[in-house]
Short mmCIF file of C-alpha atoms in Angstrom, two decimals:
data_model
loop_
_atom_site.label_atom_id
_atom_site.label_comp_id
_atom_site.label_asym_id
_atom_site.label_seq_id
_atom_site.Cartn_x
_atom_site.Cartn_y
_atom_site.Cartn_z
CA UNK A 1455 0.00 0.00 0.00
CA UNK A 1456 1.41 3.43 -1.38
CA UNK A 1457 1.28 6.33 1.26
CA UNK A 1458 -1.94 8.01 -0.78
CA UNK A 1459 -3.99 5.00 -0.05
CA UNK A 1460 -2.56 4.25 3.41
CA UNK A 1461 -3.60 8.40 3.91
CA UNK A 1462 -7.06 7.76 2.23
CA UNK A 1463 -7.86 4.34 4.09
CA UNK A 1464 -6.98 6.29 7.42
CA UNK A 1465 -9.72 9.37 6.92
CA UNK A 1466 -7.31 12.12 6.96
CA UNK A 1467 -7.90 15.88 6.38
CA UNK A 1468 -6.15 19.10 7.06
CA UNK A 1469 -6.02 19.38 10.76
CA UNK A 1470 -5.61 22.83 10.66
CA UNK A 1471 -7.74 24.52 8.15
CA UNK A 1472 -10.48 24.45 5.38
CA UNK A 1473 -10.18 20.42 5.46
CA UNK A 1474 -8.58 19.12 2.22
CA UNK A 1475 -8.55 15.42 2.03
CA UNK A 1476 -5.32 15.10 2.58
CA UNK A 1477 -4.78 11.82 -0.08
CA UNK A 1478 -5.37 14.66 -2.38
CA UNK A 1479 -3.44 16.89 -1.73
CA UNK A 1480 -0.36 14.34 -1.69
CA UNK A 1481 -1.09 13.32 -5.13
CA UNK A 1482 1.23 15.08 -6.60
CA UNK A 1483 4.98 16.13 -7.26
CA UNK A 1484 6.75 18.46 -5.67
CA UNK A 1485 9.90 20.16 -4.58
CA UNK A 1486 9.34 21.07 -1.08
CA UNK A 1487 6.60 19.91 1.73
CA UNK A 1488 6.43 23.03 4.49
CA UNK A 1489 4.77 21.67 7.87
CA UNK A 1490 2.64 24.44 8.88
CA UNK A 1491 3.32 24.72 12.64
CA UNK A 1492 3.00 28.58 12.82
CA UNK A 1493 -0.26 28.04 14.98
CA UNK A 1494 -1.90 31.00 13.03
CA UNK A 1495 -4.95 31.96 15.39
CA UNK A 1496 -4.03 33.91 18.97
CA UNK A 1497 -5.08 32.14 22.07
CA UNK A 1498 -4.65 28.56 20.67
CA UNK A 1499 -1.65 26.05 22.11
CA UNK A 1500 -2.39 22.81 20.54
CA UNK A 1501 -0.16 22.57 17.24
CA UNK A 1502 3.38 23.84 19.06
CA UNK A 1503 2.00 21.34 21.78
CA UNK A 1504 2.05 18.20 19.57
CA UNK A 1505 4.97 19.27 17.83
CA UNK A 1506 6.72 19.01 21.41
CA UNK A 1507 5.18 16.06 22.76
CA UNK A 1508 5.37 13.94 19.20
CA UNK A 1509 7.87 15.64 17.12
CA UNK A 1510 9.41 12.37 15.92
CA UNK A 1511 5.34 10.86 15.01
CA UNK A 1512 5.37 14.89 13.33
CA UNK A 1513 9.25 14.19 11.24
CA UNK A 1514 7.98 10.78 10.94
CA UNK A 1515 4.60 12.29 8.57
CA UNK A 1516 6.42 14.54 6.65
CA UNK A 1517 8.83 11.96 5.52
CA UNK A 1518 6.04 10.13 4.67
CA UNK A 1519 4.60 13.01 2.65
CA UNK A 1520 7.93 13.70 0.99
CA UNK A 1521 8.28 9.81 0.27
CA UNK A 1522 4.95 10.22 -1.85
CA UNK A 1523 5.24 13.53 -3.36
CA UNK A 1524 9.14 12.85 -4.50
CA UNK A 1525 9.90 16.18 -2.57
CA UNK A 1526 13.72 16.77 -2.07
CA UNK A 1527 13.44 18.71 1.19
CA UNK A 1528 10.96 18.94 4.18
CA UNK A 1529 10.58 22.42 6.07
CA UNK A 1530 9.25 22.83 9.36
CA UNK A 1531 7.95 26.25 9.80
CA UNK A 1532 7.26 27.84 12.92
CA UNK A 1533 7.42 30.40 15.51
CA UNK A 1534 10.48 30.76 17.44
CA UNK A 1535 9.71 31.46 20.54
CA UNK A 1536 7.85 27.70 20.77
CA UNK A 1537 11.33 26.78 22.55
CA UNK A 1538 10.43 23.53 23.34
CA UNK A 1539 8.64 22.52 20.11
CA UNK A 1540 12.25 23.75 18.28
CA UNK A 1541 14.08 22.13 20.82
CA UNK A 1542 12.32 18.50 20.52
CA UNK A 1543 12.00 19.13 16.75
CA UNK A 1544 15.60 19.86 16.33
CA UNK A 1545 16.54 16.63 17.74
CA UNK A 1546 14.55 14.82 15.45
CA UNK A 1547 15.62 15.97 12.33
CA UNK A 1548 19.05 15.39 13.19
CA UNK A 1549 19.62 12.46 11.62
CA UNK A 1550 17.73 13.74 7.72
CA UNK A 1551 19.91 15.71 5.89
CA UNK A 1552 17.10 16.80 3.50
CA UNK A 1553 15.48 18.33 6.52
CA UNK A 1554 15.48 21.63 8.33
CA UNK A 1555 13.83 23.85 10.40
CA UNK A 1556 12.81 27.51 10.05
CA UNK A 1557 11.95 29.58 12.35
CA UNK A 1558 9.18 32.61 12.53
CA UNK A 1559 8.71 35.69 13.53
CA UNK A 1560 5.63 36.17 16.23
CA UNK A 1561 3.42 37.94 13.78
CA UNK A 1562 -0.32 37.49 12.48
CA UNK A 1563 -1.18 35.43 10.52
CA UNK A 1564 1.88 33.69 10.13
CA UNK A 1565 0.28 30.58 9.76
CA UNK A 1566 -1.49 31.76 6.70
CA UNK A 1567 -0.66 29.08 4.10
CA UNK A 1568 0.40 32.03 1.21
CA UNK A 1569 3.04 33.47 4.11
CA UNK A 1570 4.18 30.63 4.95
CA UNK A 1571 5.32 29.67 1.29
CA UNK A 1572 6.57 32.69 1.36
CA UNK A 1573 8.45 32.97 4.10
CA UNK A 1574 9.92 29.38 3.47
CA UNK A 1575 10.22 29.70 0.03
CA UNK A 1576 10.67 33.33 -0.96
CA UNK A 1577 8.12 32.81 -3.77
CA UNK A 1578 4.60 34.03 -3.80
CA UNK A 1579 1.71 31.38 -4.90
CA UNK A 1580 -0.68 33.30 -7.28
CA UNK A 1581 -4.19 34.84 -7.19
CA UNK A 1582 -6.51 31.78 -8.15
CA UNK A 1583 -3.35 29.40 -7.44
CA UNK A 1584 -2.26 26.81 -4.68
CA UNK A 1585 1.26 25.88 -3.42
CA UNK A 1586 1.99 23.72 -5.80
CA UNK A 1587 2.44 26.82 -8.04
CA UNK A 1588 5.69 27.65 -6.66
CA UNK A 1589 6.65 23.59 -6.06
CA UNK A 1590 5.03 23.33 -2.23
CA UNK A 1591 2.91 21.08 -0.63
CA UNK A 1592 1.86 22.41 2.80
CA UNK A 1593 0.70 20.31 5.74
CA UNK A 1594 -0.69 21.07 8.97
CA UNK A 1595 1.49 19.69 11.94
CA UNK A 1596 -1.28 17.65 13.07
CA UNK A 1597 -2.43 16.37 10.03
CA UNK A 1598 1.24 15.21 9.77
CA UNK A 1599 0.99 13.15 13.07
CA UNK A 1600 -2.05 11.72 11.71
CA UNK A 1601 -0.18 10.41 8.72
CA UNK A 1602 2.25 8.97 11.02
CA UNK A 1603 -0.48 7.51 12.71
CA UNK A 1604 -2.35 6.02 9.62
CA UNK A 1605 1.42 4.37 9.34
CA UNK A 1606 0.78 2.65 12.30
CA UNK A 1607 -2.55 0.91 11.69
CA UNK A 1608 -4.60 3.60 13.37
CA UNK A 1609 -7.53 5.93 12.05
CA UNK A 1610 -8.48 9.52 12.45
CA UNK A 1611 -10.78 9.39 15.36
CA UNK A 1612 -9.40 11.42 17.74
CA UNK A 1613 -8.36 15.21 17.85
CA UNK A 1614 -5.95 17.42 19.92
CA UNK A 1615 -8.30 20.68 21.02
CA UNK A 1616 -7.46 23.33 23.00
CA UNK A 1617 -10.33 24.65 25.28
CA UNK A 1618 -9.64 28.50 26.10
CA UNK A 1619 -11.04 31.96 26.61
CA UNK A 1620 -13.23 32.43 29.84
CA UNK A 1621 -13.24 29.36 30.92
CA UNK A 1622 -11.64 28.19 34.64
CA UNK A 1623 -9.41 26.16 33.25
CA UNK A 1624 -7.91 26.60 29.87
CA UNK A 1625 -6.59 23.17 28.35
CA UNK A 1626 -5.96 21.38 25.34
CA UNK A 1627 -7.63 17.85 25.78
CA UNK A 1628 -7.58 15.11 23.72
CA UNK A 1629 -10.97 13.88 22.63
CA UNK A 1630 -13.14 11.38 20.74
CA UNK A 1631 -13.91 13.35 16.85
CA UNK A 1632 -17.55 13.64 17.41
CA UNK A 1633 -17.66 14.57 21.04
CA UNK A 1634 -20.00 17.68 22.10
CA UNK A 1635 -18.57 20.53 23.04
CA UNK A 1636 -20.36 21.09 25.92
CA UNK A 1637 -18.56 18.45 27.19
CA UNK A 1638 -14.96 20.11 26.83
CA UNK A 1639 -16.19 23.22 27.91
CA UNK A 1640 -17.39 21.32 31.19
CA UNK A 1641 -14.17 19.50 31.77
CA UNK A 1642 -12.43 23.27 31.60
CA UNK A 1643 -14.27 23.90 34.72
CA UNK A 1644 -17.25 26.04 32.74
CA UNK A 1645 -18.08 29.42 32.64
CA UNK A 1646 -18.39 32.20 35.46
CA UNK A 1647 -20.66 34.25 33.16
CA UNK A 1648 -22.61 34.02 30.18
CA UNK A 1649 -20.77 33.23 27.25
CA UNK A 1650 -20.66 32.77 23.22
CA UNK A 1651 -18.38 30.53 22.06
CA UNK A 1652 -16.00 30.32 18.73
CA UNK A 1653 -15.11 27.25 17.39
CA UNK A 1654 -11.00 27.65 16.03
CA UNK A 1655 -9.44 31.23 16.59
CA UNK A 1656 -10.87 34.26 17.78
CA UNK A 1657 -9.94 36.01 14.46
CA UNK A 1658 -11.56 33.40 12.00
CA UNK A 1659 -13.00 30.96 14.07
CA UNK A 1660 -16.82 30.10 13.53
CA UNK A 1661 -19.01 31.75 15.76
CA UNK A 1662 -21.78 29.52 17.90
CA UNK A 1663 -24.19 30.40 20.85
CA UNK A 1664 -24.77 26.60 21.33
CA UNK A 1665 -21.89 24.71 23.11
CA UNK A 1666 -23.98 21.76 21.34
CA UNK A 1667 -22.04 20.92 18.37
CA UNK A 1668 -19.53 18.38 17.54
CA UNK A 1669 -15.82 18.42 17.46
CA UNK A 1670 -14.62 17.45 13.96
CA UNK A 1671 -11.27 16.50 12.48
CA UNK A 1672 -10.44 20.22 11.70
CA UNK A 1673 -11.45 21.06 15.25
CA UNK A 1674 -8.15 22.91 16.83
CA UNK A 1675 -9.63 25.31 19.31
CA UNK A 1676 -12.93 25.93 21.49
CA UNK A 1677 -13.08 29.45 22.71
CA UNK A 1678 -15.56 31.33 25.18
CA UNK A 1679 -16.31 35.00 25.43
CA UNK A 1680 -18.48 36.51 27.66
CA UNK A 1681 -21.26 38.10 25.87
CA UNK A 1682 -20.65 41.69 26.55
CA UNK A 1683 -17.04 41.48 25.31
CA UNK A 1684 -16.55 43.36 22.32
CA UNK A 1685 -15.08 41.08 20.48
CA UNK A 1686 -18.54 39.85 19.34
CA UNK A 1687 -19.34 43.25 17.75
CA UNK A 1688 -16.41 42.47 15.28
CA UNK A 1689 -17.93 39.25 14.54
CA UNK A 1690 -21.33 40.49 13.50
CA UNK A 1691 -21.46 39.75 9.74
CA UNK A 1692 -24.07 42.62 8.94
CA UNK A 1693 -22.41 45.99 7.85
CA UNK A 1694 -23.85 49.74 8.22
CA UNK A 1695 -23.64 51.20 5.21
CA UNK A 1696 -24.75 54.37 6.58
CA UNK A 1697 -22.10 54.25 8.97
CA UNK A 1698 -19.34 53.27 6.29
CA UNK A 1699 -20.65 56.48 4.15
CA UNK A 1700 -20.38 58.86 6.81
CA UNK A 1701 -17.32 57.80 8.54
CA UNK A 1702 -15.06 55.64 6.35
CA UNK A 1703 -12.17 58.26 5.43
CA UNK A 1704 -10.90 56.38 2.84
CA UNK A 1705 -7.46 56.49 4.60
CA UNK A 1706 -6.48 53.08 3.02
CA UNK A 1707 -4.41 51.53 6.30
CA UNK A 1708 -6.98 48.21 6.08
CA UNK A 1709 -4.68 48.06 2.94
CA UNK A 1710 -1.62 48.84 3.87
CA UNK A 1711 -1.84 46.29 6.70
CA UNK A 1712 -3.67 43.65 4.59
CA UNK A 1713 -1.03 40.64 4.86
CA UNK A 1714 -2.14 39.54 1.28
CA UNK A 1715 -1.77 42.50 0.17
CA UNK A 1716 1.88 42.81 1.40
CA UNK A 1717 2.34 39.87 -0.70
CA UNK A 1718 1.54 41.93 -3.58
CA UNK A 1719 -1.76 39.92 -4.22
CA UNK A 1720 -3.52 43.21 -4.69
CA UNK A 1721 -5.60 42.83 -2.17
CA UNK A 1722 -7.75 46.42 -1.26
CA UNK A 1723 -10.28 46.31 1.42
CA UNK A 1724 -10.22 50.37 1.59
CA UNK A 1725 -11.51 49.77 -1.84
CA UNK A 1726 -14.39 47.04 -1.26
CA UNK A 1727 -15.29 49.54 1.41
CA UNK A 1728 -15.95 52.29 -0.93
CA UNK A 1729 -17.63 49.72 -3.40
CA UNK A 1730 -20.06 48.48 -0.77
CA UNK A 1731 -21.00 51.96 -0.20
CA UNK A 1732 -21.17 53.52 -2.79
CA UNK A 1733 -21.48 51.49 -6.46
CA UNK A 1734 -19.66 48.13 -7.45
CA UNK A 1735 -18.08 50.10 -10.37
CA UNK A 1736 -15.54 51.68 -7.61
CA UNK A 1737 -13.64 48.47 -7.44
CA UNK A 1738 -11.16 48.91 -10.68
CA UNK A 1739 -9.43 45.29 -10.71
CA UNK A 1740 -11.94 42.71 -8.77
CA UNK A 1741 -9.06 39.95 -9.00
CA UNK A 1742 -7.15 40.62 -5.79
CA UNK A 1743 -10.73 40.22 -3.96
CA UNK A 1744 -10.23 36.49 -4.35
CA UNK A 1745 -7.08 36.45 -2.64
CA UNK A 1746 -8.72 37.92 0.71
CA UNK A 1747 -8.43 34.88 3.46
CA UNK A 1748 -10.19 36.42 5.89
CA UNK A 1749 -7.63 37.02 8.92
CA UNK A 1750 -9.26 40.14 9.94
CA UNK A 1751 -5.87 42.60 10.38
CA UNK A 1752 -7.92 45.06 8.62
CA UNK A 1753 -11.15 44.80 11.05
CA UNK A 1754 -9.77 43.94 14.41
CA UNK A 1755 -6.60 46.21 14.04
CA UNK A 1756 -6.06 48.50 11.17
CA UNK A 1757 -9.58 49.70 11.28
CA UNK A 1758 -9.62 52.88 13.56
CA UNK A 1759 -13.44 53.25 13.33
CA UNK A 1760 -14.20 50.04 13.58
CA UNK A 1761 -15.98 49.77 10.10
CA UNK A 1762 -15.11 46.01 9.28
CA UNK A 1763 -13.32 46.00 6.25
CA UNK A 1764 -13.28 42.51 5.96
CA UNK A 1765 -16.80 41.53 5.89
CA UNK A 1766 -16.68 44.10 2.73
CA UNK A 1767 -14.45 41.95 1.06
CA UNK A 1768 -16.50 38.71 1.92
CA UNK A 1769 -19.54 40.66 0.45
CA UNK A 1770 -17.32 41.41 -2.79
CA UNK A 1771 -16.52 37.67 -3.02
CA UNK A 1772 -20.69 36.65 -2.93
CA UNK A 1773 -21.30 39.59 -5.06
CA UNK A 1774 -18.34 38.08 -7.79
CA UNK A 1775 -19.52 34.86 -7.54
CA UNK A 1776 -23.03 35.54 -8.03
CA UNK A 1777 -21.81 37.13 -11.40
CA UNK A 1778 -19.86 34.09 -11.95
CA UNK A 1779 -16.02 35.90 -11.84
CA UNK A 1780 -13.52 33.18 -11.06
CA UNK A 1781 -10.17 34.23 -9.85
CA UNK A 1782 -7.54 34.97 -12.77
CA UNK A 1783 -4.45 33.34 -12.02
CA UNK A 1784 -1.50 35.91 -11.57
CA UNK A 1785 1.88 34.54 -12.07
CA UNK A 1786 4.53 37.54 -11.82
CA UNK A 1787 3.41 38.56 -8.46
CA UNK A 1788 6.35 39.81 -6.49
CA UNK A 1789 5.80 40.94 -1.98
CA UNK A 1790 6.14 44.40 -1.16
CA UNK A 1791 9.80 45.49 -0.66
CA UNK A 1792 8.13 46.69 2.84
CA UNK A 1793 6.48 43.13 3.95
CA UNK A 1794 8.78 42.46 6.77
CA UNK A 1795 8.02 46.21 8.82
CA UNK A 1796 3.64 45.19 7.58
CA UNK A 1797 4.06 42.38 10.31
CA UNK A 1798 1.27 42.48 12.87
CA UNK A 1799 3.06 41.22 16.28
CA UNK A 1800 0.61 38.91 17.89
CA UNK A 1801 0.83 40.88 21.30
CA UNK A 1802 -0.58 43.74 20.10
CA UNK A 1803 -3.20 42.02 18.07
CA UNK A 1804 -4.37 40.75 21.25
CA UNK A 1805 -4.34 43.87 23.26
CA UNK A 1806 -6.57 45.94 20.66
CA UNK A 1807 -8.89 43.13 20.85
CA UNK A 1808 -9.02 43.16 24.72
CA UNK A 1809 -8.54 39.28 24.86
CA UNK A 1810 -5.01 39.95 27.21
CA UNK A 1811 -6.44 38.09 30.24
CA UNK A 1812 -7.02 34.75 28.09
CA UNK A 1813 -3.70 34.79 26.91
CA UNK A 1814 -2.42 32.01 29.22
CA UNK A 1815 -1.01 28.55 28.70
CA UNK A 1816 -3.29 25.57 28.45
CA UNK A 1817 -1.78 22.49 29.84
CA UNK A 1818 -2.04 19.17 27.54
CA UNK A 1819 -3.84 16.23 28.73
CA UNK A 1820 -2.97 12.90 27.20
CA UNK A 1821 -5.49 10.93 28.62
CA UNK A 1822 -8.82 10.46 26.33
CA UNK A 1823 -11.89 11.98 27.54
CA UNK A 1824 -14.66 9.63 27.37
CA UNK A 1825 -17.73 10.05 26.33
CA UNK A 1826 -21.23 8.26 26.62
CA UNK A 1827 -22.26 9.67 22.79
CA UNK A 1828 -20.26 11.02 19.70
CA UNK A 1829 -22.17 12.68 16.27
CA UNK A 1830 -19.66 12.46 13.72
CA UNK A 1831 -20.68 14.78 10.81
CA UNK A 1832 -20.31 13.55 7.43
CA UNK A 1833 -18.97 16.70 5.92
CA UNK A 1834 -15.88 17.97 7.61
CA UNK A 1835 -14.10 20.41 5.13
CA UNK A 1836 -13.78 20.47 1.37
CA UNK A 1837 -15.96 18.25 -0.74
CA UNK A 1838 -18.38 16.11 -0.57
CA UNK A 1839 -20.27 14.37 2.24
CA UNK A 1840 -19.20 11.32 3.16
CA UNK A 1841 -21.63 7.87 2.37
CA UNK A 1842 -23.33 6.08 5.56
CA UNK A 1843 -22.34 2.26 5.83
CA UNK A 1844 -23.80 1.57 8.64
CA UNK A 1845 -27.99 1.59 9.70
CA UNK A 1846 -29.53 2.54 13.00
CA UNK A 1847 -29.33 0.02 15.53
CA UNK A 1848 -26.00 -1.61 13.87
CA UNK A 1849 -23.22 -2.34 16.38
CA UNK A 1850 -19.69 -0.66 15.55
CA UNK A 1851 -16.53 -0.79 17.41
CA UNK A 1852 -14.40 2.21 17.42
CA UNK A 1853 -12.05 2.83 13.93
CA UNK A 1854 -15.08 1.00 12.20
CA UNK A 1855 -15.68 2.53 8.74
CA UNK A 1856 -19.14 3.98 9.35
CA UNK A 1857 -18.97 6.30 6.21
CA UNK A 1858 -17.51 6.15 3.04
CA UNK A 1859 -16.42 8.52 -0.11
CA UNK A 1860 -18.87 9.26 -2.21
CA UNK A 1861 -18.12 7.53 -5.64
CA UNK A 1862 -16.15 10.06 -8.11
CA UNK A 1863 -16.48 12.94 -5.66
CA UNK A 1864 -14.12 14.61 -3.09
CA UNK A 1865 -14.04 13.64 0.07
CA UNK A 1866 -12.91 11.69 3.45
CA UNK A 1867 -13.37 8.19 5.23
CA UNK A 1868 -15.30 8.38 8.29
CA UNK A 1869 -14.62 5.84 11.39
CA UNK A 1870 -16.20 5.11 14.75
CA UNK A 1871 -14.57 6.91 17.27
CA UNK A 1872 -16.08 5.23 20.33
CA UNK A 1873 -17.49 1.50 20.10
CA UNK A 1874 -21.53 1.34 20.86
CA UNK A 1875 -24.48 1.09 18.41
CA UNK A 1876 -25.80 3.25 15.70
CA UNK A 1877 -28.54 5.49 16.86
CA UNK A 1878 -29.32 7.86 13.68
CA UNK A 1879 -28.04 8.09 10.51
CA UNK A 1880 -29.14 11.17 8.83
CA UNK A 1881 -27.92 13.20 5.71
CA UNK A 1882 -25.48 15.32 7.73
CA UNK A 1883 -24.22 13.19 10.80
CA UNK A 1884 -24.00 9.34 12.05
CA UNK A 1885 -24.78 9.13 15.80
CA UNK A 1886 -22.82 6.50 18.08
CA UNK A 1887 -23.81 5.56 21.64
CA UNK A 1888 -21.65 3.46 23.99
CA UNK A 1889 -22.90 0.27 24.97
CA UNK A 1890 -24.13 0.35 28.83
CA UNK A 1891 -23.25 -2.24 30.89
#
């Protein structure tokens, strides 16, 4: 068995971001594979965690990767300060040549897949383009640990989550993929107030009022805010026009502090601002709208009236697709000759948000929290939902294949993560409860 199918057999997906099978993404040639371990959002500990605690199951994936995608050298990328995560991960590369490390800055969002070619690399992957553009393939460090894993015998159906925010007792726990969480947020010690909740980062992270929804296998971080912080005014996705006609100044700094735009991507929220507001013939050249990813520099820190630039440019993108623009792929793109002096230090990200009192460590815990139940969603990132295999009332045992990938489509294994029996099977999620004794 090649490492693709070992990689597809095991159910594995970016860890760490949109969710790309991760069989996929492998299938392929290339010159370099970059291990994301920049740990891109503030507030979350779990990737330079399991890069300390399993750096040799982390070298161990990427020579797996570079063993499949004929890649010459690996890269581990991230942030310096992570002394014991360089530390461990220094050791283990020692013996591979064709390995190295390199280190980052403490900036946002370093662990933006387009900076971290760059950075690595010193090549910038086009508008409308992937990695592989420039001769990268990029993992996350977890999803690297899972190949090592998959190596092993063992399936995706457990994930490393870190637990944070206003919570008693931040920690990163490893769980069951399908577990409530409710449940983490109750073995954190809870809430003293009432509380939203973001599932990932507090910059990008998906925003939920119910505690009641599943962890999945891109899953990395479970935050709680209380709900007069305001953070969560940020997070609205409406926009006041009136507001952006009467106050936005049109003084361009969402720009010059767009990351992607440092990149020379041509990415211009100051001008999706103005389009919004005024007339969607403003824009000029819609292509560098598609290179937005959504980090929020220009909303939660370059933004002085607190206008949102970025939900602008997430309005642009509906408003382009609707038309039916696709991205035009940009070749000669070359970063600002200023990129390195654009960086957004992570400490004072955090202070203009007001999250400084959350900023605290979060203590691994190796053992497994159990759980009685587990819903284990059949779409977990890019492509299509996975196929049921099993019926209600069938009896599974955990790393049982419950759901499979759709024929010619995109997509991921799914596996019991606890043993018990099937209790509903419906066209989103497979339910598993443990057998009582």
């Amino acid at each position: 068995m090649d490492v693709k199918e070992m990689v597809m057999n095991a159910g594995i997906l970016g860890a760490g971001g949109a969710g790309f099978p991760t069989h996929v993404k492998i299938n392929c040639q290339a010159g370099a594979v970059i291990v994301n371990g920049a740990e891109c959002e503030p507030l979350l500990r779990v990737d330079q965690q399991v890069m300390e605690l399993y750096a040799a199951e982390v070298v161990e994936g990427l020579r797996l990767v570079m063993e499949q995608t004929g890649a010459k050298e690996g890269v581990i990328a991230l942030k310096k300060h992570y002394e014991g995560a360089v530390k461990a991960l220094g050791a283990a590369i020692e013996p591979f040549g064709q390995l190295r490390l390199h280190l980052l800055r403490e900036y946002y969002p370093a662990g933006d897949e387009q900076q971290i070619v760059y950075e690595v690399t010193g090549r910038v992957v086009p508008t409308g383009g992937l990695p592989l553009d420039v001769g990268a393939v990029v993992c996350n460090a977890s999803t690297l640990l899972n190949v090592a894993d998959a190596a092993a015998g063992k399936k995706v159906v457990e994930k490393y989550v870190t637990v944070g925010g206003a919570v008693r007792t931040p920690r990163t726990f490893k769980v069951p993929v399908g577990i409530s969480c409710r449940e983490l947020l109750e073995a954190a010690g809870g809430t003293a107030e009432p509380c939203r909740y973001i599932i990932g980062g507090p910059c990008m992270g998906r925003v939920v009022d119910d505690p009641d929804v599943p962890v999945t296998k891109t899953t990395g971080g479970f935050l709680a805010f209380p709900v007069d912080h305001p953070l969560w005014k940020l997070r609205e996705e409406t926009l006041n026009m009136q507001l952006i006609r009467s106050v936005c100044c049109q003084c361009s700094m969402c720009t010059q502090m767009c990351p992607r735009n440092a990149l020379g991507l041509n990415v211009q929220p100051h001008k999706a601002m103005r389009t919004i507001a005024q007339g969607t013939d403003l824009l000029g050249d819609a292509n560098g709208v598609f290179s937005c990813c959504n980090c929020g520099v220009c909303t939660y820190y370059a933004c002085n009236f607190g206008l949102k630039p970025s939900q602008a440019m997430q309005q642009m993108k509906a408003m382009l697709a609707q038309k039916g623009v696709k991205p035009r792929k940009e070749v000669y793109t070359r970063a600002d000759r200023s990129i390195d002096d654009k960086k957004l230090p992570v400490k004072r990200l955090i202070a203009r948000m007001g999250l400084e009192r959350y900023d605290v460590d979060a203590p691994l815990s190796e053992k497994l929290l159990p759980t009685g139940q587990v819903r284990i969603m059949l779409r977990m990132g890019v492509g299509a939902p996975s196929v049921p295999v099993v019926g209600v009332g069938d009896k599974v045992r955990k790393n049982t294949l419950i759901a499979d990938i759709a024929p010619g489509k995109l997509g991921v294994k799914m596996h019991a993560s606890i043993s018990g029996t099937v209790t509903a099977v419906t066209d989103s999620y497979i339910e598993i409860r443990k057998a009582t004794v």
